[in-house]
Every structure is written in structure tokens, then in C-alpha cells.
Amino acid sequence: MRSLSLFLVPFSLAGCVAAWGGAYHIESEDSSGGAIRFDHVVISERAILIHANEICSKYQKTTVVENRKFGVVLPGGSIDEISFSCRTSNAGADGPSFQGAATQRELKPKRPAEDQAGLRREEEAATIAWHDCLAANVTGLAVVSNESAEIIVRAAYAACSRQREVAREVFSKELSDQEAGERIVRKIEAVNMDQFMLTVIRARAAKRALPPARTPSIPPARPAPEERAI
């Protein structure tokens, strides 16, 4: 779901999740292991471990959690981080592996790579469509309505409910969790509220800066020529 970083461009989001465009970000990955940062408010640690397992499974290895960091402070906010190694099946006995026999079956990759690529294309299309709808409605309503900026933005959110639902469905499908998809779109809306309110203010300021439209002057009609008496 790294393609969710597309959110950064259309939404100009603030915060870690906003910057990633989704619930987590894979900091590094290779055959020896990797690290994943995530927002525990939006996605559970268990879901992150599933993604870690998918990485190691590409190399026919077992995932072993090496380190957990909670409350890592970054410029965009506070996040959690999990570091893991990918080991051969008999090398995980000395590490805190989260894969027992039953867990191993449950955490196996759920989709082939081509399905993941297809989901990323869906995410890109859905997020761009959602952003374009919101931007058009916010800008359009700002110059024709006298309502407050907050009401304008909330009206735009309501007008783009169909595009929001498409984005939510894509996130839910990617995470295999309907509630997680809803949490993501709600957080995106929350962190974008101020940004779109600023868009309203700028649109209205630009309108006021325009010179008043000139009404074309219409020359007076010439009097009709007098009819000559016969």
C-alpha cells in the first residue's frame, strides 16, 4: 500500500499518516528483513505484522520481530515502528517470532503481487478522483456562497460522498478490514479540514482582488427620421 503516498500530492496533508497517504510506511525491506512505521490509531500492529510476513515470504523465510518502538516523535506527529528480520525456518528459535503453527497459516500472504499492483492503481485513481471533486466543490462554493469556510468545506465533503466511498472501499480491500478503511478516510478528512478552509479564504480573496466588471455602455438610440408629409 505504499502507493498511498499519492495522497500527499493531491491533498497536501499534514502529519505522518497524511504524508504517507495511508496507515503505514515501509521504511526498508530486503531478504534480511526491514522496518515498518505505522499509526496505531488507524491500523493495528497485527495488520503490520501481516505485511512484514508478506515481505519475508517472498524469500521463503520466517518473520522474526526484532524491535518495537512506540511513540516515535517525527515532525509530522508520533508513530510506532516495528523492525523485523527474515530468517530461514530453523533460525527463529532465538528471536521473538510471532509465528506459531496456527499464526503461520493465518498470516500467509493473501494476494499475489499482481493483485497488489492492481490495488495500488485503484488507490491512485480513487484518491485523485476524490481530491478533484473536493477541490472543485470547495473552490466553486467559496465564490458563490457567503457561508463560513467550515460550512463550505463540510458541504464539499457531502457533495463528494460517492468518491469518498470508493476510496474507503479500496483502503478496506487493501487492509482486509472495513473499519480500518473508514478510519483512514476520516483521518484524511480531519487533517484536510484546515487546508480546505484556507482554500476557501484564498478563493474569496482572489475574487475580491479582481477589478469590477465593466458594464458595456450602450449608445443612445438615434431618433427615427421624421416622415415627410405627402
PDB file of C-alpha atoms in Angstrom, residues 49-159:
ATOM      1  CA  LEU A  49       2.918  -7.947  11.101  1.00  0.00           C
ATOM      2  CA  ILE A  50       0.950  -9.415   8.216  1.00  0.00           C
ATOM      3  CA  HIS A  51       2.721  -7.025   5.846  1.00  0.00           C
ATOM      4  CA  ALA A  52       6.075  -7.916   7.398  1.00  0.00           C
ATOM      5  CA  ASN A  53       5.296 -11.569   6.854  1.00  0.00           C
ATOM      6  CA  GLU A  54       4.435 -10.917   3.212  1.00  0.00           C
ATOM      7  CA  ILE A  55       7.893  -9.390   2.728  1.00  0.00           C
ATOM      8  CA  CYS A  56       9.741 -12.343   4.273  1.00  0.00           C
ATOM      9  CA  SER A  57       7.559 -14.880   2.496  1.00  0.00           C
ATOM     10  CA  LYS A  58       8.870 -13.602  -0.841  1.00  0.00           C
ATOM     11  CA  TYR A  59      12.227 -15.059   0.195  1.00  0.00           C
ATOM     12  CA  GLN A  60      10.723 -18.240   1.703  1.00  0.00           C
ATOM     13  CA  LYS A  61      11.725 -17.069   5.152  1.00  0.00           C
ATOM     14  CA  THR A  62      10.087 -16.669   8.545  1.00  0.00           C
ATOM     15  CA  THR A  63       9.416 -13.253  10.081  1.00  0.00           C
ATOM     16  CA  VAL A  64      11.000 -12.537  13.470  1.00  0.00           C
ATOM     17  CA  VAL A  65      10.222  -9.288  15.287  1.00  0.00           C
ATOM     18  CA  GLU A  66      13.483  -7.714  16.465  1.00  0.00           C
ATOM     19  CA  ASN A  67      12.369  -4.430  17.971  1.00  0.00           C
ATOM     20  CA  ARG A  68       9.254  -2.380  18.725  1.00  0.00           C
ATOM     21  CA  LYS A  69       9.359   1.403  19.157  1.00  0.00           C
ATOM     22  CA  PHE A  70       6.290   3.208  20.427  1.00  0.00           C
ATOM     23  CA  GLY A  71       5.622   6.941  20.333  1.00  0.00           C
ATOM     24  CA  VAL A  72       8.453   7.834  17.942  1.00  0.00           C
ATOM     25  CA  VAL A  73       8.214  11.610  17.537  1.00  0.00           C
ATOM     26  CA  LEU A  74       8.595  12.933  13.995  1.00  0.00           C
ATOM     27  CA  PRO A  75       7.955  16.401  12.521  1.00  0.00           C
ATOM     28  CA  GLY A  76       4.528  15.259  11.380  1.00  0.00           C
ATOM     29  CA  GLY A  77       3.480  13.606  14.629  1.00  0.00           C
ATOM     30  CA  SER A  78       4.003  10.491  16.734  1.00  0.00           C
ATOM     31  CA  ILE A  79       4.159   6.997  15.225  1.00  0.00           C
ATOM     32  CA  ASP A  80       5.114   3.425  16.134  1.00  0.00           C
ATOM     33  CA  GLU A  81       7.761   1.326  14.421  1.00  0.00           C
ATOM     34  CA  ILE A  82       8.453  -2.398  14.121  1.00  0.00           C
ATOM     35  CA  SER A  83      11.804  -3.795  12.962  1.00  0.00           C
ATOM     36  CA  PHE A  84      11.964  -7.415  11.829  1.00  0.00           C
ATOM     37  CA  SER A  85      14.357  -9.910  10.329  1.00  0.00           C
ATOM     38  CA  CYS A  86      13.687 -12.577   7.727  1.00  0.00           C
ATOM     39  CA  ARG A  87      15.200 -15.915   8.731  1.00  0.00           C
ATOM     40  CA  THR A  88      15.181 -19.432   7.478  1.00  0.00           C
ATOM     41  CA  SER A  89      12.579 -21.595   9.195  1.00  0.00           C
ATOM     42  CA  ASN A  90      15.029 -23.077  11.734  1.00  0.00           C
ATOM     43  CA  ALA A  91      16.639 -19.718  12.606  1.00  0.00           C
ATOM     44  CA  GLY A  92      13.814 -18.115  14.516  1.00  0.00           C
ATOM     45  CA  ALA A  93      14.131 -20.053  17.755  1.00  0.00           C
ATOM     46  CA  ASP A  94      16.410 -17.459  19.341  1.00  0.00           C
ATOM     47  CA  GLY A  95      14.234 -14.488  18.451  1.00  0.00           C
ATOM     48  CA  PRO A  96      10.743 -13.303  19.394  1.00  0.00           C
ATOM     49  CA  SER A  97       8.986 -14.761  16.366  1.00  0.00           C
ATOM     50  CA  PHE A  98       5.277 -14.028  16.178  1.00  0.00           C
ATOM     51  CA  GLN A  99       4.646 -17.066  14.012  1.00  0.00           C
ATOM     52  CA  GLY A 100       3.427 -20.172  15.730  1.00  0.00           C
ATOM     53  CA  ALA A 101       1.987 -23.021  13.677  1.00  0.00           C
ATOM     54  CA  ALA A 102      -1.537 -21.568  13.644  1.00  0.00           C
ATOM     55  CA  THR A 103      -0.315 -17.994  13.227  1.00  0.00           C
ATOM     56  CA  GLN A 104       1.849 -19.018  10.292  1.00  0.00           C
ATOM     57  CA  ARG A 105      -1.240 -20.180   8.402  1.00  0.00           C
ATOM     58  CA  GLU A 106      -3.226 -17.090   9.326  1.00  0.00           C
ATOM     59  CA  LEU A 107      -0.514 -14.600   8.349  1.00  0.00           C
ATOM     60  CA  LYS A 108       0.426 -16.034   4.976  1.00  0.00           C
ATOM     61  CA  PRO A 109       0.252 -13.548   2.097  1.00  0.00           C
ATOM     62  CA  LYS A 110      -3.325 -13.037   0.993  1.00  0.00           C
ATOM     63  CA  ARG A 111      -2.717 -11.698  -2.510  1.00  0.00           C
ATOM     64  CA  PRO A 112      -0.170 -12.248  -5.281  1.00  0.00           C
ATOM     65  CA  ALA A 113       1.976  -9.340  -6.423  1.00  0.00           C
ATOM     66  CA  GLU A 114      -0.193  -8.627  -9.461  1.00  0.00           C
ATOM     67  CA  ASP A 115      -3.236  -8.183  -7.229  1.00  0.00           C
ATOM     68  CA  GLN A 116      -1.317  -5.757  -5.013  1.00  0.00           C
ATOM     69  CA  ALA A 117      -0.274  -3.755  -8.088  1.00  0.00           C
ATOM     70  CA  GLY A 118      -3.884  -3.652  -9.222  1.00  0.00           C
ATOM     71  CA  LEU A 119      -4.980  -2.329  -5.824  1.00  0.00           C
ATOM     72  CA  ARG A 120      -2.350   0.383  -5.969  1.00  0.00           C
ATOM     73  CA  ARG A 121      -3.699   1.523  -9.323  1.00  0.00           C
ATOM     74  CA  GLU A 122      -7.196   1.556  -7.840  1.00  0.00           C
ATOM     75  CA  GLU A 123      -5.946   3.620  -4.890  1.00  0.00           C
ATOM     76  CA  GLU A 124      -4.341   6.164  -7.183  1.00  0.00           C
ATOM     77  CA  ALA A 125      -7.461   6.555  -9.306  1.00  0.00           C
ATOM     78  CA  ALA A 126      -9.772   6.721  -6.283  1.00  0.00           C
ATOM     79  CA  THR A 127      -7.729   9.255  -4.331  1.00  0.00           C
ATOM     80  CA  ILE A 128      -7.226  11.540  -7.322  1.00  0.00           C
ATOM     81  CA  ALA A 129     -10.944  11.452  -8.135  1.00  0.00           C
ATOM     82  CA  TRP A 130     -11.825  12.214  -4.505  1.00  0.00           C
ATOM     83  CA  HIS A 131      -9.384  15.102  -4.322  1.00  0.00           C
ATOM     84  CA  ASP A 132     -10.504  16.607  -7.636  1.00  0.00           C
ATOM     85  CA  CYS A 133     -14.135  16.500  -6.528  1.00  0.00           C
ATOM     86  CA  LEU A 134     -13.352  18.171  -3.199  1.00  0.00           C
ATOM     87  CA  ALA A 135     -11.126  20.844  -4.733  1.00  0.00           C
ATOM     88  CA  ALA A 136     -13.719  21.738  -7.376  1.00  0.00           C
ATOM     89  CA  ASN A 137     -16.566  21.953  -4.865  1.00  0.00           C
ATOM     90  CA  VAL A 138     -14.612  23.920  -2.268  1.00  0.00           C
ATOM     91  CA  THR A 139     -13.414  26.470  -4.815  1.00  0.00           C
ATOM     92  CA  GLY A 140     -16.765  26.737  -6.564  1.00  0.00           C
ATOM     93  CA  LEU A 141     -18.815  27.151  -3.393  1.00  0.00           C
ATOM     94  CA  ALA A 142     -16.355  29.644  -1.917  1.00  0.00           C
ATOM     95  CA  VAL A 143     -17.077  32.280  -4.560  1.00  0.00           C
ATOM     96  CA  VAL A 144     -20.864  31.890  -4.746  1.00  0.00           C
ATOM     97  CA  SER A 145     -21.767  31.393  -1.085  1.00  0.00           C
ATOM     98  CA  ASN A 146     -21.444  33.640   1.968  1.00  0.00           C
ATOM     99  CA  GLU A 147     -21.388  30.730   4.407  1.00  0.00           C
ATOM    100  CA  SER A 148     -18.412  30.225   6.705  1.00  0.00           C
ATOM    101  CA  ALA A 149     -15.337  28.405   5.423  1.00  0.00           C
ATOM    102  CA  GLU A 150     -16.062  25.404   7.655  1.00  0.00           C
ATOM    103  CA  ILE A 151     -19.603  25.033   6.322  1.00  0.00           C
ATOM    104  CA  ILE A 152     -18.297  25.326   2.763  1.00  0.00           C
ATOM    105  CA  VAL A 153     -15.790  22.518   3.332  1.00  0.00           C
ATOM    106  CA  ARG A 154     -18.345  20.270   5.027  1.00  0.00           C
ATOM    107  CA  ALA A 155     -20.717  20.857   2.122  1.00  0.00           C
ATOM    108  CA  ALA A 156     -17.955  19.837  -0.282  1.00  0.00           C
ATOM    109  CA  TYR A 157     -17.334  16.668   1.752  1.00  0.00           C
ATOM    110  CA  ALA A 158     -21.029  15.842   1.472  1.00  0.00           C
ATOM    111  CA  ALA A 159     -21.060  16.546  -2.263  1.00  0.00           C
TER     112      ALA A 159
END
